[in-house]
Short mmCIF file of C-alpha atoms and ligand atoms in Angstrom, two decimals:
data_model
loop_
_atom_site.label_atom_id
_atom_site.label_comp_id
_atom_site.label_asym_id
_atom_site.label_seq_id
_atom_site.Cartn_x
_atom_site.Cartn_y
_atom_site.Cartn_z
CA UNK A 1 -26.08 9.67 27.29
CA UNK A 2 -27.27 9.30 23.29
CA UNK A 3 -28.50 5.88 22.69
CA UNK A 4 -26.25 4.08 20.08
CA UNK A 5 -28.47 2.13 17.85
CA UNK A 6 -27.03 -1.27 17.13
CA UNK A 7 -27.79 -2.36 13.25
CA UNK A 8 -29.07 -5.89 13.12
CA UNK A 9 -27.58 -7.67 10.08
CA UNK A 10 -28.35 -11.10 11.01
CA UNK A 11 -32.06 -11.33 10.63
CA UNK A 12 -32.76 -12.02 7.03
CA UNK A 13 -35.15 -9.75 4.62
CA UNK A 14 -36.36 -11.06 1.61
CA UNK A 15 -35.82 -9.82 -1.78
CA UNK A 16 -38.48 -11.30 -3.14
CA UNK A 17 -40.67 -9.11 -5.20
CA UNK A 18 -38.58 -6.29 -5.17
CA UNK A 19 -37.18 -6.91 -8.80
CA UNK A 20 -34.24 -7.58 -6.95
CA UNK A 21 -31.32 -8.64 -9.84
CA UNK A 22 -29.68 -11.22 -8.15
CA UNK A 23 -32.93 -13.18 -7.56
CA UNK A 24 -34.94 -12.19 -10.54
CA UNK A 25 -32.17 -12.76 -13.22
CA UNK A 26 -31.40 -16.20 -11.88
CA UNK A 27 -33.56 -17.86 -14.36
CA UNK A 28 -31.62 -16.33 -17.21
CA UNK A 29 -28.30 -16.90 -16.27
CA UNK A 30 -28.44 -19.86 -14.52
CA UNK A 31 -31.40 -21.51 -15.72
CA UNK A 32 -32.48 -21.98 -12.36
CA UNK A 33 -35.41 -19.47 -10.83
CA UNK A 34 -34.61 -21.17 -7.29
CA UNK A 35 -30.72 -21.42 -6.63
CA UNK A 36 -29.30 -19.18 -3.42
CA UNK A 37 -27.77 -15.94 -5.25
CA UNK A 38 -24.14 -14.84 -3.67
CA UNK A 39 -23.51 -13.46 -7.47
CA UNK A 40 -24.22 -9.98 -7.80
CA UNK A 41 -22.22 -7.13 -5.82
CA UNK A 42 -24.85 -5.87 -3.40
CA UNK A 43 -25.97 -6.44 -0.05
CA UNK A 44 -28.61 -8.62 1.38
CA UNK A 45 -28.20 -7.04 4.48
CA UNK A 46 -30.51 -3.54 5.15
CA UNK A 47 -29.55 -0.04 4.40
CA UNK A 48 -30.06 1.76 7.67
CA UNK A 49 -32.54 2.64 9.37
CA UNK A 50 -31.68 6.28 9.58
CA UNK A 51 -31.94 6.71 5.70
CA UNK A 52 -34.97 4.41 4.67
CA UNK A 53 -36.52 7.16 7.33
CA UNK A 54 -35.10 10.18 5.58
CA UNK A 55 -35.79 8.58 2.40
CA UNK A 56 -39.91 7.70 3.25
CA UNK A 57 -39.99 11.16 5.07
CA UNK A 58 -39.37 13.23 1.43
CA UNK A 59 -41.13 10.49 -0.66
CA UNK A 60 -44.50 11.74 1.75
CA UNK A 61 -44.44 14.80 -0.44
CA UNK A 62 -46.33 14.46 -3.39
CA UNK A 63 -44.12 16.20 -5.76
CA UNK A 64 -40.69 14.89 -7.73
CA UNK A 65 -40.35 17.34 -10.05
CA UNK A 66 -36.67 18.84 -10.97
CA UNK A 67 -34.12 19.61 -8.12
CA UNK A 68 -31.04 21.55 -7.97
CA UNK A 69 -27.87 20.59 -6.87
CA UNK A 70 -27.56 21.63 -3.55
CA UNK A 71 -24.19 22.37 -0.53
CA UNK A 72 -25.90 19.90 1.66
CA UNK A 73 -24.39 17.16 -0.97
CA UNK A 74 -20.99 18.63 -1.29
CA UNK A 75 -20.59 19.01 1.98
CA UNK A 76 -21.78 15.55 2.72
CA UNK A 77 -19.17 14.36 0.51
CA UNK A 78 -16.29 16.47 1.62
CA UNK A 79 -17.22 15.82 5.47
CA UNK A 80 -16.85 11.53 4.01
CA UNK A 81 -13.56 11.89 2.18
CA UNK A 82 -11.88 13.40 4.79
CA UNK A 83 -13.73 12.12 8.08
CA UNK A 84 -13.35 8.18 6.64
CA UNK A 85 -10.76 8.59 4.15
CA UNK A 86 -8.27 11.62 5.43
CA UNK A 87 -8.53 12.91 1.37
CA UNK A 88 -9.49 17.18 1.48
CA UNK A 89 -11.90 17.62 -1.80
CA UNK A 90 -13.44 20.59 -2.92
CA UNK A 91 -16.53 21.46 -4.19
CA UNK A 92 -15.52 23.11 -7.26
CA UNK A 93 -13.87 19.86 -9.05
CA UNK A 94 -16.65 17.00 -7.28
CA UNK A 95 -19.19 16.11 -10.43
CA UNK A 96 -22.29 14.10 -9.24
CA UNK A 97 -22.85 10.98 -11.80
CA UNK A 98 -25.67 8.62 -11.62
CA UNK A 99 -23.35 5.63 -11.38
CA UNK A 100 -19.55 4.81 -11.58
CA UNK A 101 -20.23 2.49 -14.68
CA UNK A 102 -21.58 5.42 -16.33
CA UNK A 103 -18.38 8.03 -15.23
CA UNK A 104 -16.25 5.07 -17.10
CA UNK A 105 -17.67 5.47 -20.05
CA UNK A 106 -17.75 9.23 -19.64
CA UNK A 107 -13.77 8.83 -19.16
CA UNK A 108 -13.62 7.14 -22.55
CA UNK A 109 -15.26 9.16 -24.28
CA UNK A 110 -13.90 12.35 -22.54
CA UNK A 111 -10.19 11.22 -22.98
CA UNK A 112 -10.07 8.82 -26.24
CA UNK A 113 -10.75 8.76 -29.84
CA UNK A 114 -12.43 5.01 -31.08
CA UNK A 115 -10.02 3.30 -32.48
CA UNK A 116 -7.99 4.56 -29.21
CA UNK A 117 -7.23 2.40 -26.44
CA UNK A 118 -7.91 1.25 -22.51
CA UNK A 119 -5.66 -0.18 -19.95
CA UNK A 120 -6.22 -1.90 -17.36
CA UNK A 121 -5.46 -4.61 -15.03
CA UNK A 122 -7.56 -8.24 -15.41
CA UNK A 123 -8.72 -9.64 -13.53
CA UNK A 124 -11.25 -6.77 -13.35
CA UNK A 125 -15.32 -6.01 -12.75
CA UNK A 126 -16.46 -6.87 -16.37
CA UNK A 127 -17.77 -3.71 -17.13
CA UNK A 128 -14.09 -1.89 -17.19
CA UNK A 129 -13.87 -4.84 -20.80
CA UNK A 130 -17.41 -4.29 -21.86
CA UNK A 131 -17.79 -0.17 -21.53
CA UNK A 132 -14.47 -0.01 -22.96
CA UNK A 133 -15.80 -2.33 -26.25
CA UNK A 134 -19.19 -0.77 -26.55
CA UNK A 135 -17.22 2.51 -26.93
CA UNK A 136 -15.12 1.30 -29.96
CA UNK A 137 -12.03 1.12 -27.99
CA UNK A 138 -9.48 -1.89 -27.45
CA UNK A 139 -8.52 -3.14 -24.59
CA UNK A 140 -5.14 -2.83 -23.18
CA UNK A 141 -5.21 -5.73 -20.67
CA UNK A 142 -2.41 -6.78 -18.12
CA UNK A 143 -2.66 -9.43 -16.00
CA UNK A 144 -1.98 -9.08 -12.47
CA UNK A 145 0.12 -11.87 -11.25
CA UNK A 146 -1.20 -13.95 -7.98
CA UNK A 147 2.40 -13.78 -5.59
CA UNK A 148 2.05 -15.12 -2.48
CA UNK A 149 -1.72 -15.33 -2.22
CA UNK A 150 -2.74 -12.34 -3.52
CA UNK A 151 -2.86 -9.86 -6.41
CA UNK A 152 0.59 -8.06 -7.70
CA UNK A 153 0.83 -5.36 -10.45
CA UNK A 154 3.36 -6.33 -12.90
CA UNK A 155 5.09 -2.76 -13.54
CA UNK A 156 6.97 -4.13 -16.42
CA UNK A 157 3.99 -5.04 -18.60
CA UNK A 158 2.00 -2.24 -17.40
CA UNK A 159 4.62 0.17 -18.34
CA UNK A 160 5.03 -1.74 -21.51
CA UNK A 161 0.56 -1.02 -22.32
CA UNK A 162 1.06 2.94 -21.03
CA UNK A 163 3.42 3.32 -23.83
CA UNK A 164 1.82 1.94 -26.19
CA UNK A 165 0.85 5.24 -28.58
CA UNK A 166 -2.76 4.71 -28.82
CA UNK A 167 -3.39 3.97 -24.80
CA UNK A 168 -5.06 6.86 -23.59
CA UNK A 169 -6.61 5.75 -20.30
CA UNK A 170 -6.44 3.51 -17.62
CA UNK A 171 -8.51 2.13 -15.43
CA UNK A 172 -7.56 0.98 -12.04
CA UNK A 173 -9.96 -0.91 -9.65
CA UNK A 174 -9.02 0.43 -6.01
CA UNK A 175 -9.49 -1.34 -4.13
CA UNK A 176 -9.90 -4.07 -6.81
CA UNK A 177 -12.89 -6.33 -7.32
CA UNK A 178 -12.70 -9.30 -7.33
CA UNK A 179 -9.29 -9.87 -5.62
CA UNK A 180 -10.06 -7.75 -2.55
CA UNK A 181 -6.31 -6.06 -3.43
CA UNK A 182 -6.28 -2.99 -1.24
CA UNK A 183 -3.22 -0.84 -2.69
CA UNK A 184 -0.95 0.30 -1.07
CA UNK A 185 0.60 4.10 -0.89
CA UNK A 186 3.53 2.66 -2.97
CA UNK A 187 2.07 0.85 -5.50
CA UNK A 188 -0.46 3.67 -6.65
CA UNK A 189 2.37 5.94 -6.75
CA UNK A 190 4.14 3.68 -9.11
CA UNK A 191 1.06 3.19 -10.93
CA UNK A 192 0.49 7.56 -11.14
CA UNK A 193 4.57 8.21 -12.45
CA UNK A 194 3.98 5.56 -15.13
CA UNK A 195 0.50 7.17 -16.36
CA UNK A 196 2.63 10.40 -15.48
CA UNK A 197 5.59 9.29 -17.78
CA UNK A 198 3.21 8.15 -20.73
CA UNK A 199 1.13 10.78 -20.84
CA UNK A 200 -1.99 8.64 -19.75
CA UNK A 201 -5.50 9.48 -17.98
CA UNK A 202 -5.33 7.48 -14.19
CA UNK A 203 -9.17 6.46 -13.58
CA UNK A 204 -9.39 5.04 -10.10
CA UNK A 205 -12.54 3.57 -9.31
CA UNK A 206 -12.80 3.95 -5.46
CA UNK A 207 -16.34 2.03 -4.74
CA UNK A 208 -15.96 -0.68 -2.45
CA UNK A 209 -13.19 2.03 -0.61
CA UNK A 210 -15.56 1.95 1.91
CA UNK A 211 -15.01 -1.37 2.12
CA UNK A 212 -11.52 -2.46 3.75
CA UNK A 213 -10.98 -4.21 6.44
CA UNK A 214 -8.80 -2.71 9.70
CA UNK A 215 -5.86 -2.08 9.78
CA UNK A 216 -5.24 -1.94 6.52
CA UNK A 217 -6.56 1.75 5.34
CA UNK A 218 -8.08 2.73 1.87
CA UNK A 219 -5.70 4.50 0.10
CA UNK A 220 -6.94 7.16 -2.14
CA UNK A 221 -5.67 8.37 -5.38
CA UNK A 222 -6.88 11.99 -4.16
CA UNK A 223 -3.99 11.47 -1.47
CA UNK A 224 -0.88 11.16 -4.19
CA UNK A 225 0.19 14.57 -5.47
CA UNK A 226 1.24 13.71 -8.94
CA UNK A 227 -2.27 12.61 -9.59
CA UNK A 228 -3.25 15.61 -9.83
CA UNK A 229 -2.37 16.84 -12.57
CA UNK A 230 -4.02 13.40 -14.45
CA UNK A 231 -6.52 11.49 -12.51
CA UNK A 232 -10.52 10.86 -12.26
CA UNK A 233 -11.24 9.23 -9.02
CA UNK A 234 -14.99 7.72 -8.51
CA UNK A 235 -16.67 6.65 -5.63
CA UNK A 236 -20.55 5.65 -4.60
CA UNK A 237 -22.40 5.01 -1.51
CA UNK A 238 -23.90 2.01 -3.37
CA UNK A 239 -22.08 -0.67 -1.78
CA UNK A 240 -21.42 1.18 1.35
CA UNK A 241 -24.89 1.90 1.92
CA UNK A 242 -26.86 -0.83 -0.15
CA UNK A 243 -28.26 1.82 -2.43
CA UNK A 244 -27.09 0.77 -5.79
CA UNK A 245 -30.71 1.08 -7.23
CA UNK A 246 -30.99 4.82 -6.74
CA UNK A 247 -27.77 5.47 -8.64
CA UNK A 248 -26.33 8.27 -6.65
CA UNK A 249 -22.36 8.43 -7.76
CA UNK A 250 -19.68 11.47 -7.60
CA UNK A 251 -16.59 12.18 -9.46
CA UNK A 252 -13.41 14.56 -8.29
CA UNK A 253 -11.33 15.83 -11.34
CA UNK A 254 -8.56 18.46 -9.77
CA UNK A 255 -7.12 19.32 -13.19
CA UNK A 256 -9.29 21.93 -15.06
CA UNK A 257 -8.75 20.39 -18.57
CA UNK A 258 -9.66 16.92 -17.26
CA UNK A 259 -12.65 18.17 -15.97
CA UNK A 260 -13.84 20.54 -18.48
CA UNK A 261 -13.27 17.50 -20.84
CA UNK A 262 -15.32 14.80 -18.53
CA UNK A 263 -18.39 17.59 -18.25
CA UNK A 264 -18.62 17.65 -21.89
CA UNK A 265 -19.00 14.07 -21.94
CA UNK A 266 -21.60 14.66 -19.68
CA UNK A 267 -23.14 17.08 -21.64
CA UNK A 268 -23.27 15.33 -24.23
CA UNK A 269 -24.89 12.40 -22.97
CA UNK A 270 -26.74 14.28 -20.47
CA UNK A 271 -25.94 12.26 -17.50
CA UNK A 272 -24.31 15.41 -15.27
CA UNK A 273 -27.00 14.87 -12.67
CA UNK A 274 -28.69 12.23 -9.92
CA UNK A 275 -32.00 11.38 -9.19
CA UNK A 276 -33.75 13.32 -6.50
CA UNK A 277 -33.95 9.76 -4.05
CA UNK A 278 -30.07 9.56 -4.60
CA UNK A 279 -29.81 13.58 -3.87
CA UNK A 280 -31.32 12.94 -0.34
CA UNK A 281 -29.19 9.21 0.09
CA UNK A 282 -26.07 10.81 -0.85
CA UNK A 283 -26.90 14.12 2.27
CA UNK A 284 -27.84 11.70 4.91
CA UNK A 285 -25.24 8.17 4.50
CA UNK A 286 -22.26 10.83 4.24
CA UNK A 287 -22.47 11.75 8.00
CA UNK A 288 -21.31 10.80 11.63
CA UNK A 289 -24.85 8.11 11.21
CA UNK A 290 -23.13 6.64 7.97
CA UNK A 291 -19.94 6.60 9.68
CA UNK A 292 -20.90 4.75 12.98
CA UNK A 293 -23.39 2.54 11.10
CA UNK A 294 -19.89 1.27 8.33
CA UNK A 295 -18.07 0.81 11.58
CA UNK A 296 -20.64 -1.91 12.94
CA UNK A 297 -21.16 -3.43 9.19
CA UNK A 298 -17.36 -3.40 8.61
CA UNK A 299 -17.32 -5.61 11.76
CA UNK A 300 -19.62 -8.48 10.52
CA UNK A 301 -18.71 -8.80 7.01
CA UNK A 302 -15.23 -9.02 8.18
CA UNK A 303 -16.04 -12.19 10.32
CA UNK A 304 -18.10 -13.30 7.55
CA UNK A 305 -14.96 -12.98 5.18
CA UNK A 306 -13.08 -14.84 8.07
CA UNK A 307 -15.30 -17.71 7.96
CA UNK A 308 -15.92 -18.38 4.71
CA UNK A 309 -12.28 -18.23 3.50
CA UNK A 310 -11.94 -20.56 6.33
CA UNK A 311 -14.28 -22.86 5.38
CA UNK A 312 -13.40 -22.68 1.98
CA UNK A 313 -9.88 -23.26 2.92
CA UNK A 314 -10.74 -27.44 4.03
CA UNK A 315 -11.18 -28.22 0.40
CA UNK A 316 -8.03 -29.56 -0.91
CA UNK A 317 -7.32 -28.10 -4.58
CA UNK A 318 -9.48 -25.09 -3.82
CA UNK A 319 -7.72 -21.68 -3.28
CA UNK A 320 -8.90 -18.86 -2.05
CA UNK A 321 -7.89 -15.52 -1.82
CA UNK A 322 -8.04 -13.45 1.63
CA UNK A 323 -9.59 -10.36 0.43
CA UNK A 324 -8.33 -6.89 2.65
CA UNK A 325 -11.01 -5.12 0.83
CA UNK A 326 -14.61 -5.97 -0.56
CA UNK A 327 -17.30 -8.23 0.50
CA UNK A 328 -16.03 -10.46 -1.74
CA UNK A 329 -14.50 -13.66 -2.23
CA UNK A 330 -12.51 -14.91 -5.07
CA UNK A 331 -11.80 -18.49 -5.60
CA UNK A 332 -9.60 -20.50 -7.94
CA UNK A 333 -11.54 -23.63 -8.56
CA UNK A 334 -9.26 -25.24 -11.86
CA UNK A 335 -8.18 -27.98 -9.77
CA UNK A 336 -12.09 -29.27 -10.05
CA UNK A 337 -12.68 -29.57 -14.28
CA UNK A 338 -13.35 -26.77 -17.32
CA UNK A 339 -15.39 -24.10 -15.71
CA UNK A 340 -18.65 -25.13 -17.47
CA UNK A 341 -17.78 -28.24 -15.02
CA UNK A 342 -17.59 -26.52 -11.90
CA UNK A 343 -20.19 -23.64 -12.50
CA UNK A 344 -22.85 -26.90 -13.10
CA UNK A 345 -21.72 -28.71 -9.55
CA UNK A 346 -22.51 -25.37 -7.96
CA UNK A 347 -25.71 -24.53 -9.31
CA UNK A 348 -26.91 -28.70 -9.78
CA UNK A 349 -25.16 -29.55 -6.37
CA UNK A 350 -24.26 -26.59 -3.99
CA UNK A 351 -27.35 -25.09 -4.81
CA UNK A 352 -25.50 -21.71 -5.09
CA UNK A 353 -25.01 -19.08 -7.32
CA UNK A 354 -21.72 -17.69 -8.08
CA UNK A 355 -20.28 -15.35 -10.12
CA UNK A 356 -18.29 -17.04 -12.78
CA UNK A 357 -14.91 -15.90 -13.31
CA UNK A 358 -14.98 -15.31 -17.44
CA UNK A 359 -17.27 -11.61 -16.69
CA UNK A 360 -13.34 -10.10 -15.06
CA UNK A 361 -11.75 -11.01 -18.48
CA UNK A 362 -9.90 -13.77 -19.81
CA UNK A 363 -7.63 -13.66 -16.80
CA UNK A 364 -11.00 -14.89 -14.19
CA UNK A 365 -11.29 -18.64 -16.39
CA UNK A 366 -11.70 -20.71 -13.97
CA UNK A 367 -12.38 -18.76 -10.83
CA UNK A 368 -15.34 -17.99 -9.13
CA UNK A 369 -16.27 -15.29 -6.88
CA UNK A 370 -18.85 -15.46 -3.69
CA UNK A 371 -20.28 -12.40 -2.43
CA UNK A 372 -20.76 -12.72 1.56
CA UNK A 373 -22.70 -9.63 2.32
CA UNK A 374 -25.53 -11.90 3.87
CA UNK A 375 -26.68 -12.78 6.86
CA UNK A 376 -24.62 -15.59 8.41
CA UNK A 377 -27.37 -18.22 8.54
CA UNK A 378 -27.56 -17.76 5.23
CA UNK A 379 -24.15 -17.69 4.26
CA UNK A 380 -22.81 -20.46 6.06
CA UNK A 381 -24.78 -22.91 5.16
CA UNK A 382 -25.00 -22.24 1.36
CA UNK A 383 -20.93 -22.27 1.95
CA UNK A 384 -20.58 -25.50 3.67
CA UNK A 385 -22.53 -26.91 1.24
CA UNK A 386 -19.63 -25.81 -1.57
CA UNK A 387 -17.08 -27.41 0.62
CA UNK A 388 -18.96 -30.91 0.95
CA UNK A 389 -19.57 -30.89 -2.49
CA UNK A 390 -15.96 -30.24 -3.86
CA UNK A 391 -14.14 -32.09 -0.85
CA UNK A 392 -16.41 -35.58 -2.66
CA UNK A 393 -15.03 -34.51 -5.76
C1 PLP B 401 -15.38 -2.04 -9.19
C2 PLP B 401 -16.80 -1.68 -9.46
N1 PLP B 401 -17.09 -0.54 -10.11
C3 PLP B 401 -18.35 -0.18 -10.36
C4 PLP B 401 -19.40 -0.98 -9.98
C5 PLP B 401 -20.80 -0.55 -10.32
O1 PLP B 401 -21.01 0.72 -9.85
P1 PLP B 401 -22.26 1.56 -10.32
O2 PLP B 401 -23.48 0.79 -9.99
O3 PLP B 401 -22.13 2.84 -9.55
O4 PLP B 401 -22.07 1.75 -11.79
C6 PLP B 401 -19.17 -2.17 -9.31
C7 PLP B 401 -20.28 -3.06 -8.91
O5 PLP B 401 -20.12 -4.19 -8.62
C8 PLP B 401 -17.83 -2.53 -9.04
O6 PLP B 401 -17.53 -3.65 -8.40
#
């Protein structure tokens, strides 16, 4: 009988001295070189074994010249979508990209004018505000409402952005970061037949997809047939996989025009291709290994969810939201002062590092998001410390 390997994402592995972001940016935006980082979206947990093999096995060759892009990719990324996500895609509309960020802006670009503008729904990952800015376009933003716990889409304000004549493009975070929102079937369709209705270009950025929690499912847009004919769907194996460093993204774009459009973008900017090292991650994580090896981490950051929102959940005031998707946790800490307040007590106090709620948009003020992809005796800790801190306060 074949062995199964059991990935070990307890034991910590330091960071240190790997340029790592979330440690070696602490200084500047915390003015603290020494406080625990839970800020930035990746993992301090290890990318499998199987691929830091495959990876170290083609880095023993001494050349890294130019590489084509080969099947072994496609198919790797056909085999995901429909092994983990039930969505058929084809080779002949799936664009490689070295990063979702960087497909965003080729949306804007692709599909609006400056001067033009973006919708989208705020609370959002900062970047869907900034990209949209540094491109000369305005934001179209619409708050999602927070009913019963968790993240609606307010259809009446979103239809009112679509229709506004210069909104061009939307962006849609599924499932959405920082809320943990996994959408459902119904609500994406609603969401296509308004972009449908206005005549508007449906991004949906699926990278943390991976990333929901049984039995809720990932819905894709690639699974609603009126998106067709009108949306850009992205997804990464940089969360999934811990690989965000060597930028290895993909695109599917079913309608021709849409495409042709995007690829110019490309062109332009000459970004239509991945780096060698995210050639070979993308060929090996998309397989039955990658598969078996999200099952197992799906487990444990879903009992690490489980405990912190638990934990969390003793501090009167405090309210947290139950994420279905993400490894994230988003926390509404107004009860506790201004957020200048409460993002001092956590660095001066906690000792932690959190993302502060103001980089999703106006919307985030207040809130504060933890990431738990650590190893529990990490996590824990640095988490009961927030809770003895604000339940003094
Ligand atoms: C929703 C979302 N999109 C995109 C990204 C970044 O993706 P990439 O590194 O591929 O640009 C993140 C990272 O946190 C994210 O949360």
């Amino acid at each position: 009988m074949e062995k199964k390997i059991m990935y070990d994402f307890e034991t910590p592995v330091s960071r240190l001295g790997t340029h790592a972001e979330k440690y070696e940016a602490r200084e500047r935006f915390f003015g603290n070189a020494d406080v625990e980082p839970f800020w930035v979206a990746d993992m301090d947990l290890p990318t499998p074994g199987f691929l830091v093999e495959r990876i170290r096995e083609r880095s023993g060759h001494p050349m890294f010249g130019y590489t084509e892009q080969y099947d072994g990719i496609f198919e790797a990324i056909a085999w995901w979508m429909k092994n983990e996500h039930a969505a058929e895609v084809e080779t002949a509309y799936t664009l490689l990209s070295p990063s979702v960020v960087t497909s965003i802006s080729m949306a804007i670009q692709a599909y609006t004018e400056e001067g033009e503008a973006v919708a989208l729904l705020s609370p959002v990952y900062g970047p869907f505000f900034s990209c949209t800015k540094t491109n000369n376009r305005n934001v179209a933003d619409v708050p999602l409402q927070v009913e019963n716990g968790r993240f609606m889409i307010d259809y009446q304000a979103l239809a009112q952005a679509l229709d506004r004549p210069d909104v061009k493009l939307m962006l849609m975070c599924n499932p959405q970061n920082p809320g943990g929102r996994a959408w459902t079937v119904q609500e994406l369709e609603k969401v296509v037949e308004l972009c449908a209705e206005y005549g508007v270009v449906l991004f949906s950025d699926e990278i943390h997809s991976d990333i929901v929690y049984p039995p809720v499912r990932h819905q894709s847009v690639l699974n609603i047939p009126l998106a067709d004919e009108i949306a850009v769907v992205a997804h990464s194996i940089g969360k999934t996989f811990n690989t965000s460093g060597l930028q290895s993204s993909f695109v599917f774009i079913r309608n021709p025009k849409l495409r042709t459009a995007f690829r110019r973008a490309q062109e332009r900017a000459h970004c239509g291709d991945i780096n060698l090292f995210g050639k070979v991650a993308l060929e090996t994580a998309l397989s039955p290994e990658g598969a078996e090896y999200r099952r197992q981490l799906l487990a444990y950051l879903h009992e690490n969810i489980q405990q912190v929102c638990g934990r969390l959940r003793q501090v009167n005031g405090l309210f947290v939201m139950e994420p279905e998707a993400t490894f994230l946790v988003w926390s509404d800490f107004r009860a506790f002062g201004d957020w200048q307040t409460v993002f001092k007590k956590l660095i001066k106090e906690a000792n932690v590092a959190l993302s502060g709620g103001n980089f999703f948009g106006p919307a985030g003020e207040g809130w504060f998001r933890i990431n738990c992809a650590h190893p529990r005796s990490v996590l824990l800790p640095a988490v009961d410390r927030i809770v003895s801190v604000f339940s003094a306060s």
